[in-house]
Coordinates of N, CA and C in Angstrom, one line a residue:
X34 N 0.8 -1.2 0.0 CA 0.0 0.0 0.0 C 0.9 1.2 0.0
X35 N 0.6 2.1 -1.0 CA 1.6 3.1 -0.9 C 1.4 4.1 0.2
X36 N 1.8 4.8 0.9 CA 1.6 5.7 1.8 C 2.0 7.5 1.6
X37 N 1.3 8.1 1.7 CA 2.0 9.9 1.6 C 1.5 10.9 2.5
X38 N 2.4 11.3 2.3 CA 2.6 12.6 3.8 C 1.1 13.3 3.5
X39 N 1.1 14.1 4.6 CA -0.2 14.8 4.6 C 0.1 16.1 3.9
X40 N 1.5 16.8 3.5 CA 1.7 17.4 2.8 C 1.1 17.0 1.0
X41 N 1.4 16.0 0.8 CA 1.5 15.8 -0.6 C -0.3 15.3 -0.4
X42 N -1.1 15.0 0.5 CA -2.3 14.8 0.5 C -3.1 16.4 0.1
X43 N -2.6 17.5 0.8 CA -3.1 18.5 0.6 C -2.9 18.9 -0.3
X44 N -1.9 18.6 -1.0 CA -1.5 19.2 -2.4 C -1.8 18.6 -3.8
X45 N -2.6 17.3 -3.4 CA -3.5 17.2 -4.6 C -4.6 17.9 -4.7
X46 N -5.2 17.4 -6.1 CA -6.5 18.5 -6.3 C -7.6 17.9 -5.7
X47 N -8.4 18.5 -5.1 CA -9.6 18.2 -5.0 C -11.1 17.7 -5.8
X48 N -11.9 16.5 -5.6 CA -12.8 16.3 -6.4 C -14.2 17.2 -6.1
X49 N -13.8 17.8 -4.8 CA -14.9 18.1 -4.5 C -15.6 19.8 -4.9
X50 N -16.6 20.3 -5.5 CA -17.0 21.2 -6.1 C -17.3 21.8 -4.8
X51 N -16.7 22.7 -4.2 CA -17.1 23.4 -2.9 C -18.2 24.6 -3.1
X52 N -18.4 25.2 -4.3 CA -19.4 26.3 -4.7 C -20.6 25.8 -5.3
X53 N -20.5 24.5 -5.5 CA -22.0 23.5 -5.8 C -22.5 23.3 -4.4
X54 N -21.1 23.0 -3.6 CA -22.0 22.8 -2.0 C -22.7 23.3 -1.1
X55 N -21.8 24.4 -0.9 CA -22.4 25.6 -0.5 C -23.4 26.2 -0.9
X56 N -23.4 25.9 -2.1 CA -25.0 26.4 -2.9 C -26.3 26.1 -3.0
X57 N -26.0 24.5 -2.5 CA -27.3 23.8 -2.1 C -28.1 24.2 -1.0
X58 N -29.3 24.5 -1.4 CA -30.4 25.0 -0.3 C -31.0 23.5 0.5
X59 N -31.6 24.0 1.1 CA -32.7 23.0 1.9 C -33.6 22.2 1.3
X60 N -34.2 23.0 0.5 CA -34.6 22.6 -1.1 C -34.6 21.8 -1.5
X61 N -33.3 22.1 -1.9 CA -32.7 20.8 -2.8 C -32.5 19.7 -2.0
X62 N -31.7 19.6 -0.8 CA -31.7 18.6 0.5 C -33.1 18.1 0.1
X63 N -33.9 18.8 0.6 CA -35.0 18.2 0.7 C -35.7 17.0 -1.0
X64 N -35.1 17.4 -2.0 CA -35.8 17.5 -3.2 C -35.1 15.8 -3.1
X65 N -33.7 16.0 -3.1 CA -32.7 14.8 -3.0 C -33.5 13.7 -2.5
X66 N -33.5 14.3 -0.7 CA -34.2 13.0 -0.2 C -35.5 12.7 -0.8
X67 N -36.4 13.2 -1.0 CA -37.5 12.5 -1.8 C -37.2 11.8 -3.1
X68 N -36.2 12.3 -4.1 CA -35.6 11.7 -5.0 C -35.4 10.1 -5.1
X69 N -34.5 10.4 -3.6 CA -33.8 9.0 -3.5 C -34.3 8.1 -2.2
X70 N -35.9 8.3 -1.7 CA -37.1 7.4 -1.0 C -36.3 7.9 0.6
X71 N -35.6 8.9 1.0 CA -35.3 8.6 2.3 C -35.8 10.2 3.1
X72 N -36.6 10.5 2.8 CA -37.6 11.5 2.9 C -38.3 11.4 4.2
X73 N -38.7 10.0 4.7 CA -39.4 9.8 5.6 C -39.0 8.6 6.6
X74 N -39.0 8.5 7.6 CA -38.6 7.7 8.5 C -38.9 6.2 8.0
X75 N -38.3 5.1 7.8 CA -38.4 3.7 8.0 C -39.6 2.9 8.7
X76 N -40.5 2.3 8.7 CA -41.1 2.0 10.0 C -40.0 0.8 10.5
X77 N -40.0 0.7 11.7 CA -39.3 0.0 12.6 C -37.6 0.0 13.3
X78 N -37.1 1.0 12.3 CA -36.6 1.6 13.0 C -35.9 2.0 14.2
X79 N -34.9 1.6 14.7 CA -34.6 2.1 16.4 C -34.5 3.4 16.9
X80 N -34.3 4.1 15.8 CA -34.3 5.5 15.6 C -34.0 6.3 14.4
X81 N -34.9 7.4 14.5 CA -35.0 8.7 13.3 C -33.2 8.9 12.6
X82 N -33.1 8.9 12.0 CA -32.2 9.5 10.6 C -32.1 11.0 11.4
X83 N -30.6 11.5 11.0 CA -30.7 12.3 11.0 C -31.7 13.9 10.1
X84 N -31.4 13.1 8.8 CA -31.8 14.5 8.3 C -33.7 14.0 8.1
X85 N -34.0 13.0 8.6 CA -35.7 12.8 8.9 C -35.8 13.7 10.1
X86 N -35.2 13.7 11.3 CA -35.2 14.5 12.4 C -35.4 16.0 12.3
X87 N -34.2 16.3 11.4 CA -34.0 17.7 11.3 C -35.6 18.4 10.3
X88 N -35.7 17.8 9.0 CA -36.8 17.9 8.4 C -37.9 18.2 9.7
X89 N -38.3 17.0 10.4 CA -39.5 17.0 11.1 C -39.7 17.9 12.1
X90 N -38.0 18.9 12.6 CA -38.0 19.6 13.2 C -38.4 21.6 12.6
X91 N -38.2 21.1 11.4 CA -38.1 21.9 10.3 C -36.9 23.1 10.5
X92 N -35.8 22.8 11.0 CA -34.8 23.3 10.6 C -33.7 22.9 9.9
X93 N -32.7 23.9 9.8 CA -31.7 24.1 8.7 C -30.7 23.0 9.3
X94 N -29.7 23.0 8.8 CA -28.6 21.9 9.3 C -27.6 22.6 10.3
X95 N -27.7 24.1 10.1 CA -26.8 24.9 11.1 C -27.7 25.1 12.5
X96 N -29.0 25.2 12.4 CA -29.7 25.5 13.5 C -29.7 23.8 14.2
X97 N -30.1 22.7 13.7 CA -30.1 21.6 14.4 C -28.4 21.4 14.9
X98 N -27.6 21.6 14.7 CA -26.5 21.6 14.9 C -26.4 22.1 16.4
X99 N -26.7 23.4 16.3 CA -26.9 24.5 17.1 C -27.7 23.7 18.3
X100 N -28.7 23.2 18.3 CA -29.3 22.5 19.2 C -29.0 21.4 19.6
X101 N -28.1 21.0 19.1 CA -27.6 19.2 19.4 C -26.7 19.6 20.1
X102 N -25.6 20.5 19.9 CA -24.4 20.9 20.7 C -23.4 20.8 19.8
X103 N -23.5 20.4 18.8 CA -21.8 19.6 17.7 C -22.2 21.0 16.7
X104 N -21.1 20.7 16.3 CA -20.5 21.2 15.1 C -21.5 20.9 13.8
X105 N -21.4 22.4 12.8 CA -22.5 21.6 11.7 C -21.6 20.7 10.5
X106 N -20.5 20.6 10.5 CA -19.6 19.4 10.4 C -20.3 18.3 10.9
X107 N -20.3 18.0 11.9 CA -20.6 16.7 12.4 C -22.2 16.3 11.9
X108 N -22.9 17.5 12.1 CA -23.9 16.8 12.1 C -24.3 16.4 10.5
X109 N -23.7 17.2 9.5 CA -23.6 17.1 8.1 C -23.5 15.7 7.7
X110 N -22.3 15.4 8.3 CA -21.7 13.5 8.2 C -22.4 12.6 8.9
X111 N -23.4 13.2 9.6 CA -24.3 12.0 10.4 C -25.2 11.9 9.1
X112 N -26.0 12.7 8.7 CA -27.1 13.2 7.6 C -26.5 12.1 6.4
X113 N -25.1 12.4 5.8 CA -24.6 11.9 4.6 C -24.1 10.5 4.9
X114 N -23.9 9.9 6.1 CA -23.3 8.7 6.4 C -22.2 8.7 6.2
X115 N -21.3 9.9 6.3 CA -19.8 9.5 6.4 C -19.5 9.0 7.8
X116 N -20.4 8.8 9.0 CA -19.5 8.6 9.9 C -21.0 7.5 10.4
X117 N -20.2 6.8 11.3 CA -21.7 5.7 12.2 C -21.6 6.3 12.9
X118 N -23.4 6.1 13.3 CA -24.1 6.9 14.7 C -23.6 5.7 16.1
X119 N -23.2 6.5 16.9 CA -22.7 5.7 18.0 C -23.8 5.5 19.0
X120 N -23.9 5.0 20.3 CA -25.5 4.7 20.7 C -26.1 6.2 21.1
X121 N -24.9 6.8 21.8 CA -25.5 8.3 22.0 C -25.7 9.1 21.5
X122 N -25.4 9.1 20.2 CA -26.0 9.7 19.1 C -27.4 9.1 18.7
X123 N -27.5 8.3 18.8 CA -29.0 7.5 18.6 C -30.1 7.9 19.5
X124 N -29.3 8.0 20.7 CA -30.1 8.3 21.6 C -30.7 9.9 21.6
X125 N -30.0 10.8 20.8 CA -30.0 12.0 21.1 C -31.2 12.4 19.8
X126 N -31.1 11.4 18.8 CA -31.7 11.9 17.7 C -33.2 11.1 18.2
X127 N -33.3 10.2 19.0 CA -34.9 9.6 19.8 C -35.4 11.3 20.3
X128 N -34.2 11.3 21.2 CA -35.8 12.1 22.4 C -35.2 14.0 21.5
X129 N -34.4 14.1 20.7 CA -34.8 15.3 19.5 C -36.2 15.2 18.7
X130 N -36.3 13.7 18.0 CA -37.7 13.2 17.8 C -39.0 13.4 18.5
X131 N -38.5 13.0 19.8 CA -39.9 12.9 20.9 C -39.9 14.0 21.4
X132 N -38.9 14.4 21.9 CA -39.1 15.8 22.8 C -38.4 16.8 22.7
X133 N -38.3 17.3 21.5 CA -37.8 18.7 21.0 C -37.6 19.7 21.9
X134 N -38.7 19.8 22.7 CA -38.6 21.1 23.7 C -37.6 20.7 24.8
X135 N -37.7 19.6 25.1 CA -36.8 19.1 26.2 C -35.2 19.8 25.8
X136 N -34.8 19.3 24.8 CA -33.8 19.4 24.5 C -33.2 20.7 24.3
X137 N -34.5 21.9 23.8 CA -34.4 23.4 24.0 C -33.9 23.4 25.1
X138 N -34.7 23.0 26.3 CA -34.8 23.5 27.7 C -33.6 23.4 27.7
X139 N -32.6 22.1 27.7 CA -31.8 21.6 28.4 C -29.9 22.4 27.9
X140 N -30.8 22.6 26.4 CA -29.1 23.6 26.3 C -28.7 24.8 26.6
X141 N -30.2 25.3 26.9 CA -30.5 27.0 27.5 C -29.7 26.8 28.9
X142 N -29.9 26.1 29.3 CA -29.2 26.0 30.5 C -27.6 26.4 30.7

């Protein structure tokens, strides 16, 4: 396996269109997931998706962010599946589901 510095990592080009990304509204997020059937919760399920959560909460990806406590990094990669939901994340995305207000209360603090 060949290996390279993180110098020569950063100095390749990027595949990624950063001004397509940025550009994408909620809209579209939203247009996507109905596109591609993940629009709406599963039945059976152990718990909500993130971006079913965020939809049902009807906020942006920076405001749920904002309310979870993470970074809108993080919560982006929960949404897209770059990263697994660990159980506390699972847990956090239940009672954001069930009890939204709770969760207001509890960051205000």
């Amino acid at each position: 396996m060949a290996r390279m510095t993180l110098a020569e990592i950063k100095a390749r080009p990027s595949g990624i269109d950063w001004k397509r990304v940025n550009a994408t509204t909620d809209e579209d997020i939203d247009q996507h997931a109905k596109e591609d059937g993940t629009d709406n919760e599963l039945p059976g399920l152990p718990y909500p998706t993130p971006a079913t959560v965020r939809r049902h909460l009807k906020l942006t990806q920076k405001e749920i962010a904002a309310l979870a406590g993470v970074p809108v990094a993080t919560w982006r990669n929960w949404e897209q599946g770059r990263v697994g939901l660990d159980p506390v994340v699972r847990t956090l995305l239940r009672v954001l589901w069930r009890e939204p207000d709770a969760v207001r209360r509890a960051m205000v603090a």
